Amino acid sequence: MVGKLTWYRATSSITCALFDRARFFDKHGCLKKAIAEKNGTLVDNFVQTNRQATGDLLEPVLITEAARRLGIENVEPEVDYKIDHPELPLQASLDGRCNVVNVKVEHNPDNGIYLVGHQELILNGDIPIEVKCSSDFPSVEEPPKYLGVDQLHTSMEILNAEYGILIVLYQSTDLRIYVYKRDEAYKDELARVVLDFDRRIEEEDYYPPETPEHAATIFSDGNDENVKILNADTLDIIDTIEALKETMKIAKEKKDELMTDLMMAMGNHSKARVAEYELEWKTLPAKKEQIKEVTYKAAPERRAGFVKIKRVG
């Protein structure tokens, strides 16, 4: 992908979040950005990491090699334009694209070729290509949904493509090429989450929060001008939080006490057994302490992910 080409609405790269299957971000943050972009208040301070920049550098090379292994000649290894879904408010910026006529491919793990759900396919038509570089070890079957699978299926719907190619470079050297056939059931599910996301942007209707961080995302601007008087129902919430904090404190103290007793029982033995339990008390190797200069940069203001509770009477 050459830079960011798509808008801050529904794109193929965030559909995994809309399905609640993302790994490094979620739909709450995506919605927050989209609403800010709509209102002209979005501060886009995204800076590529070294790993992301390296991945972009490798994409054309990996696409070219995957096309060679698959026997595809008409390939576009760099796509510098966005594509729009013909009906939905949905866009994609592809890593690559190829146009294929009757190319036979076979499941061949020895050559890094994996046909998901098939042993043999005859590829035809306009086919989107997505590329991921991962430090993870490969899955036994297909990659997890967040590692390009949802993104590829979305791009297939945008292009109305019958096939899609996902290239994953695992652990720097394990290149795997996954060929997918269009999933008809995906179309309706995609439309549901995309239209819901777009409605929420227009109406500024945030998803129901599931964590303190989600609540902080919704109410990101704190009002310090006055004190809000809450209704009596919130007192039960506060009392429960305080009781849980005390329970956690007591539990930690008890856990530390019992761990001390267990360590004293093991003495200088590194391993022990009792009933169905195997115990190991490791001796960690000495490490050289690395001293480095620390630099600081200003971070954007944001609401805390918790409410400070203080008893005053």
Coordinates of C-alpha atoms in Angstrom, one line a residue, residues 30-180:
C30 CA -12.4 3.5 14.8
L31 CA -15.8 5.2 15.4
K32 CA -14.2 7.9 17.5
K33 CA -11.8 8.8 14.7
A34 CA -14.5 8.7 12.1
I35 CA -16.8 11.1 14.1
A36 CA -13.8 13.4 14.6
E37 CA -13.0 13.3 10.9
K38 CA -16.7 14.1 10.1
N39 CA -16.6 17.1 12.4
G40 CA -13.2 18.3 11.1
T41 CA -11.5 17.9 14.5
L42 CA -9.4 14.8 13.8
V43 CA -5.7 15.2 14.5
D44 CA -4.0 12.6 12.4
N45 CA -0.7 12.0 14.1
F46 CA -0.1 8.5 12.7
V47 CA 3.6 7.8 12.2
Q48 CA 4.7 4.5 10.6
T49 CA 6.8 2.2 12.8
N50 CA 10.0 0.7 11.5
R51 CA 8.3 -2.7 11.2
Q52 CA 5.4 -1.2 9.2
A53 CA 7.7 0.7 6.9
T54 CA 9.7 -2.5 6.3
G55 CA 6.5 -4.4 5.6
D56 CA 5.5 -1.8 2.9
L57 CA 8.9 -2.2 1.4
L58 CA 8.6 -5.9 1.1
E59 CA 5.0 -6.0 -0.3
P60 CA 5.8 -5.7 -4.0
V61 CA 8.6 -8.3 -3.7
L62 CA 6.3 -10.8 -2.0
I63 CA 3.4 -10.2 -4.4
T64 CA 5.8 -10.7 -7.4
E65 CA 7.1 -14.0 -5.9
A66 CA 3.6 -15.2 -5.0
A67 CA 2.4 -14.6 -8.5
R68 CA 5.4 -16.5 -9.9
R69 CA 4.6 -19.5 -7.7
L70 CA 0.9 -19.4 -8.6
G71 CA 1.7 -19.1 -12.3
I72 CA 0.0 -15.6 -12.6
E73 CA 1.5 -13.3 -15.2
N74 CA -0.8 -10.2 -15.2
V75 CA -0.1 -8.8 -11.7
E76 CA -0.2 -5.3 -10.3
P77 CA 2.3 -5.4 -7.3
E78 CA 1.7 -1.8 -6.2
V79 CA -1.8 -0.1 -6.2
D80 CA -1.7 3.6 -5.6
Y81 CA -5.5 4.3 -5.8
K82 CA -8.5 3.4 -3.7
I83 CA -11.5 1.4 -4.7
D84 CA -15.1 1.9 -3.7
H85 CA -17.9 -0.6 -3.0
P86 CA -20.6 -0.1 -5.6
E87 CA -23.4 0.1 -3.0
L88 CA -22.0 0.3 0.6
P89 CA -20.1 3.3 2.2
L90 CA -17.0 1.2 2.1
Q91 CA -13.5 1.6 0.6
A92 CA -10.3 -0.3 0.2
S93 CA -6.7 0.4 -0.7
L94 CA -5.2 -2.8 -2.0
D95 CA -1.7 -4.1 -1.6
G96 CA -1.9 -5.7 -5.0
R97 CA -4.2 -6.9 -7.8
C98 CA -4.1 -9.3 -10.6
N99 CA -6.3 -10.2 -13.6
V100 CA -6.4 -14.0 -14.2
V101 CA -7.8 -16.2 -17.0
N102 CA -8.1 -19.9 -16.3
V103 CA -5.1 -20.3 -14.0
K104 CA -5.1 -23.7 -12.3
V105 CA -3.7 -23.7 -8.7
E106 CA -3.3 -26.7 -6.4
H107 CA -2.9 -27.0 -2.6
N108 CA 0.9 -27.4 -2.2
P109 CA 2.3 -26.6 1.3
D110 CA 5.8 -27.6 0.2
N111 CA 5.7 -24.6 -2.1
G112 CA 4.0 -22.4 0.4
I113 CA 0.6 -22.5 -1.4
Y114 CA -2.5 -23.1 0.7
L115 CA -6.0 -23.3 -0.8
V116 CA -8.4 -22.7 2.0
G117 CA -11.1 -25.3 1.9
H118 CA -10.0 -26.7 -1.5
Q119 CA -7.4 -28.9 -3.1
E120 CA -7.6 -27.4 -6.6
L121 CA -9.1 -24.2 -8.0
I122 CA -9.3 -22.6 -11.5
L123 CA -8.7 -18.8 -10.9
N124 CA -10.5 -16.3 -13.1
G125 CA -11.2 -12.6 -13.0
D126 CA -10.1 -9.5 -11.0
I127 CA -8.4 -10.8 -7.8
P128 CA -7.3 -8.6 -4.8
I129 CA -4.1 -9.3 -3.0
E130 CA -3.3 -8.5 0.6
V131 CA 0.1 -8.9 2.3
K132 CA 1.0 -9.3 5.9
C133 CA 4.3 -9.6 7.6
S134 CA 4.1 -11.3 11.0
S135 CA 6.5 -12.2 13.8
D136 CA 4.0 -14.9 15.0
F137 CA 4.4 -18.5 14.1
P138 CA 1.9 -19.7 11.5
S139 CA -1.4 -21.3 12.4
V140 CA -2.1 -24.9 11.6
E141 CA -4.9 -24.0 9.2
E142 CA -5.7 -20.5 7.8
P143 CA -4.4 -17.3 9.5
P144 CA -6.5 -15.7 12.2
K145 CA -9.2 -13.4 10.9
Y146 CA -7.4 -10.2 12.0
L147 CA -4.3 -11.2 10.0
G148 CA -5.7 -10.1 6.7
V149 CA -8.5 -12.6 6.3
D150 CA -11.4 -10.2 7.0
Q151 CA -9.6 -7.5 5.0
L152 CA -9.2 -9.8 2.0
H153 CA -12.8 -11.0 2.0
T154 CA -14.0 -7.3 2.3
S155 CA -11.8 -6.4 -0.7
M156 CA -13.3 -9.3 -2.6
E157 CA -16.8 -8.0 -2.0
I158 CA -15.7 -4.5 -3.1
L159 CA -14.3 -5.8 -6.4
N160 CA -17.0 -8.4 -6.7
A161 CA -14.2 -10.9 -7.0
E162 CA -14.7 -14.7 -6.9
Y163 CA -11.2 -15.3 -5.5
G164 CA -8.6 -13.5 -3.3
I165 CA -5.0 -14.0 -2.4
L166 CA -3.5 -13.4 1.1
I167 CA 0.3 -13.5 1.4
V168 CA 1.7 -13.9 4.9
L169 CA 5.4 -13.8 5.6
Y170 CA 5.8 -15.4 9.0
Q171 CA 9.0 -15.1 11.1
S172 CA 10.9 -13.3 8.3
T173 CA 11.4 -16.5 6.1
D174 CA 8.2 -18.6 6.1
L175 CA 6.3 -17.4 3.1
R176 CA 2.7 -18.7 2.8
I177 CA 0.2 -17.9 0.1
Y178 CA -3.4 -18.5 1.0
V179 CA -6.0 -18.6 -1.9
Y180 CA -9.6 -18.0 -0.9

